[in-house]
XYZ file of N, CA and C in Angstrom:
213
model
N 91.745 102.603 116.542
C 91.837 101.472 115.633
C 92.558 100.340 116.352
N 92.026 99.137 116.267
C 92.661 98.026 116.962
C 93.821 97.448 116.138
N 94.618 96.646 116.794
C 95.841 96.115 116.181
C 95.547 95.263 114.958
N 94.506 94.433 115.009
C 94.208 93.576 113.859
C 93.766 94.404 112.651
N 93.020 95.476 112.884
C 92.602 96.344 111.779
C 93.802 97.092 111.212
N 94.691 97.540 112.081
C 95.901 98.232 111.637
C 96.736 97.308 110.760
N 96.894 96.071 111.182
C 97.672 95.094 110.414
C 97.001 94.796 109.075
N 95.690 94.681 109.070
C 94.951 94.425 107.835
C 95.132 95.596 106.864
N 94.999 96.819 107.368
C 95.192 98.007 106.536
C 96.604 98.052 105.974
N 97.587 97.742 106.813
C 98.987 97.751 106.376
C 99.204 96.758 105.239
N 98.678 95.559 105.381
C 98.851 94.534 104.352
C 98.185 94.941 103.038
N 97.008 95.558 103.129
C 96.322 96.004 101.919
C 97.110 97.101 101.208
N 97.633 98.041 101.976
C 98.421 99.123 101.380
C 99.709 98.596 100.759
N 100.362 97.663 101.417
C 101.587 97.088 100.872
C 101.303 96.306 99.586
N 100.197 95.577 99.567
C 99.830 94.834 98.356
C 99.539 95.790 97.207
N 98.841 96.863 97.508
C 98.531 97.864 96.483
C 99.816 98.499 95.958
N 100.736 98.792 96.839
C 102.001 99.372 96.404
C 102.778 98.418 95.501
N 102.661 97.130 95.735
C 103.329 96.149 94.876
C 102.738 96.162 93.465
N 101.464 96.497 93.352
C 100.802 96.544 92.051
C 101.307 97.710 91.195
N 101.803 98.755 91.830
C 102.174 99.958 91.098
C 103.230 99.719 90.039
N 104.254 98.945 90.351
C 105.309 98.706 89.364
C 104.757 98.059 88.106
N 103.879 97.090 88.280
C 103.258 96.435 87.129
C 102.384 97.379 86.331
N 101.645 98.220 87.031
C 100.785 99.176 86.337
C 101.618 100.204 85.575
N 102.695 100.680 86.185
C 103.553 101.644 85.494
C 104.200 101.019 84.261
N 104.628 99.784 84.374
C 105.210 99.092 83.227
C 104.174 98.944 82.117
N 102.951 98.613 82.493
C 101.877 98.483 81.519
C 101.590 99.810 80.821
N 101.575 100.885 81.592
C 101.360 102.203 80.995
C 102.484 102.551 80.022
N 103.713 102.283 80.437
C 104.858 102.575 79.572
C 104.776 101.766 78.284
N 104.396 100.507 78.413
C 104.252 99.649 77.234
C 103.171 100.190 76.308
N 102.051 100.611 76.898
C 100.980 101.192 76.096
C 101.425 102.449 75.370
N 102.205 103.263 76.037
C 102.735 104.479 75.421
C 103.700 104.116 74.299
N 104.587 103.171 74.561
C 105.583 102.772 73.568
C 104.924 102.185 72.309
N 103.812 101.494 72.493
C 103.101 100.897 71.361
C 102.187 101.899 70.659
N 102.076 103.098 71.217
C 101.217 104.100 70.610
C 99.764 103.988 71.019
N 99.469 103.149 71.991
C 98.099 102.979 72.472
C 97.683 104.180 73.319
N 98.626 104.695 74.097
C 98.380 105.866 74.933
C 99.098 107.073 74.366
N 98.426 108.209 74.431
C 99.096 109.448 74.049
C 100.040 109.852 75.179
N 100.975 110.727 74.858
C 101.909 111.235 75.867
C 101.144 111.911 77.001
N 100.141 112.712 76.634
C 99.357 113.439 77.637
C 98.634 112.467 78.578
N 98.037 111.440 78.029
C 97.314 110.461 78.851
C 98.284 109.676 79.722
N 99.423 109.306 79.158
C 100.445 108.578 79.907
C 100.891 109.393 81.121
N 101.181 110.677 80.899
C 101.629 111.544 81.993
C 100.555 111.657 83.062
N 99.306 111.857 82.652
C 98.211 111.999 83.619
C 98.046 110.733 84.456
N 98.015 109.581 83.807
C 97.844 108.324 84.537
C 99.035 108.034 85.443
N 100.229 108.324 84.957
C 101.423 108.120 85.770
C 101.397 109.005 87.005
N 101.014 110.259 86.832
C 100.923 111.175 87.973
C 99.902 110.691 88.998
N 98.766 110.192 88.521
C 97.738 109.683 89.434
C 98.257 108.489 90.239
N 98.956 107.588 89.568
C 99.521 106.432 90.276
C 100.566 106.869 91.297
N 101.398 107.809 90.922
C 102.438 108.282 91.837
C 101.829 108.986 93.048
N 100.751 109.739 92.830
C 100.071 110.401 93.943
C 99.467 109.371 94.893
N 98.842 108.347 94.329
C 98.267 107.308 95.170
C 99.354 106.578 95.948
N 100.456 106.286 95.290
C 101.550 105.596 95.962
C 102.118 106.449 97.096
N 102.254 107.737 96.867
C 102.751 108.632 97.910
C 101.780 108.673 99.090
N 100.510 108.735 98.791
C 99.490 108.729 99.839
C 99.543 107.428 100.643
N 99.707 106.321 99.936
C 99.807 105.021 100.604
C 101.037 104.957 101.502
N 102.150 105.495 101.021
C 103.378 105.490 101.820
C 103.191 106.290 103.108
N 102.524 107.438 103.003
C 102.252 108.245 104.191
C 101.353 107.489 105.156
N 100.340 106.835 104.615
C 99.420 106.065 105.464
C 100.162 104.900 106.131
N 101.033 104.230 105.398
C 101.826 103.143 105.986
C 102.690 103.662 107.124
N 103.270 104.830 106.932
C 104.083 105.439 107.984
C 103.220 105.720 109.214
N 102.042 106.292 109.000
C 101.122 106.577 110.110
C 100.730 105.298 110.849
N 100.449 104.250 110.094
C 100.072 102.978 110.725
C 101.230 102.411 111.540
N 102.447 102.538 111.013
C 103.621 102.054 111.754
C 103.788 102.831 113.047
N 103.560 104.130 112.989
C 103.652 104.951 114.204
C 102.581 104.541 115.213
N 101.367 104.335 114.729
C 100.283 103.906 115.627
C 100.612 102.565 116.274
N 101.151 101.666 115.461
C 101.483 100.335 115.964
C 102.610 100.409 117.005
N 103.580 101.281 116.781
C 104.666 101.391 117.740
C 104.169 101.982 119.058
N 103.176 102.860 119.004
C 102.614 103.420 120.239
C 101.853 102.360 121.032
N 101.162 101.458 120.312
C 100.396 100.430 121.020
C 101.287 99.307 121.517
N 102.471 99.151 120.907
C 103.391 98.101 121.348
C 104.147 98.474 122.610
N 104.165 99.745 122.944
C 104.917 100.162 124.130
C 104.072 100.127 125.379
């Protein structure tokens, strides 16, 4: 993977991670208003957390790749 693609991937993952807080707040609001059931809230929250964890791992991998190419 070239440096420009690595940087593009990193920026996309970071932007997606920034969206998570807003999505979690929205889910919590939906639950608090009774729009979402507890079961649905938990499932959606778990899915978001799994995606965020996956993104964090990918960001770490990209940082490692970038540090190898910088040396």
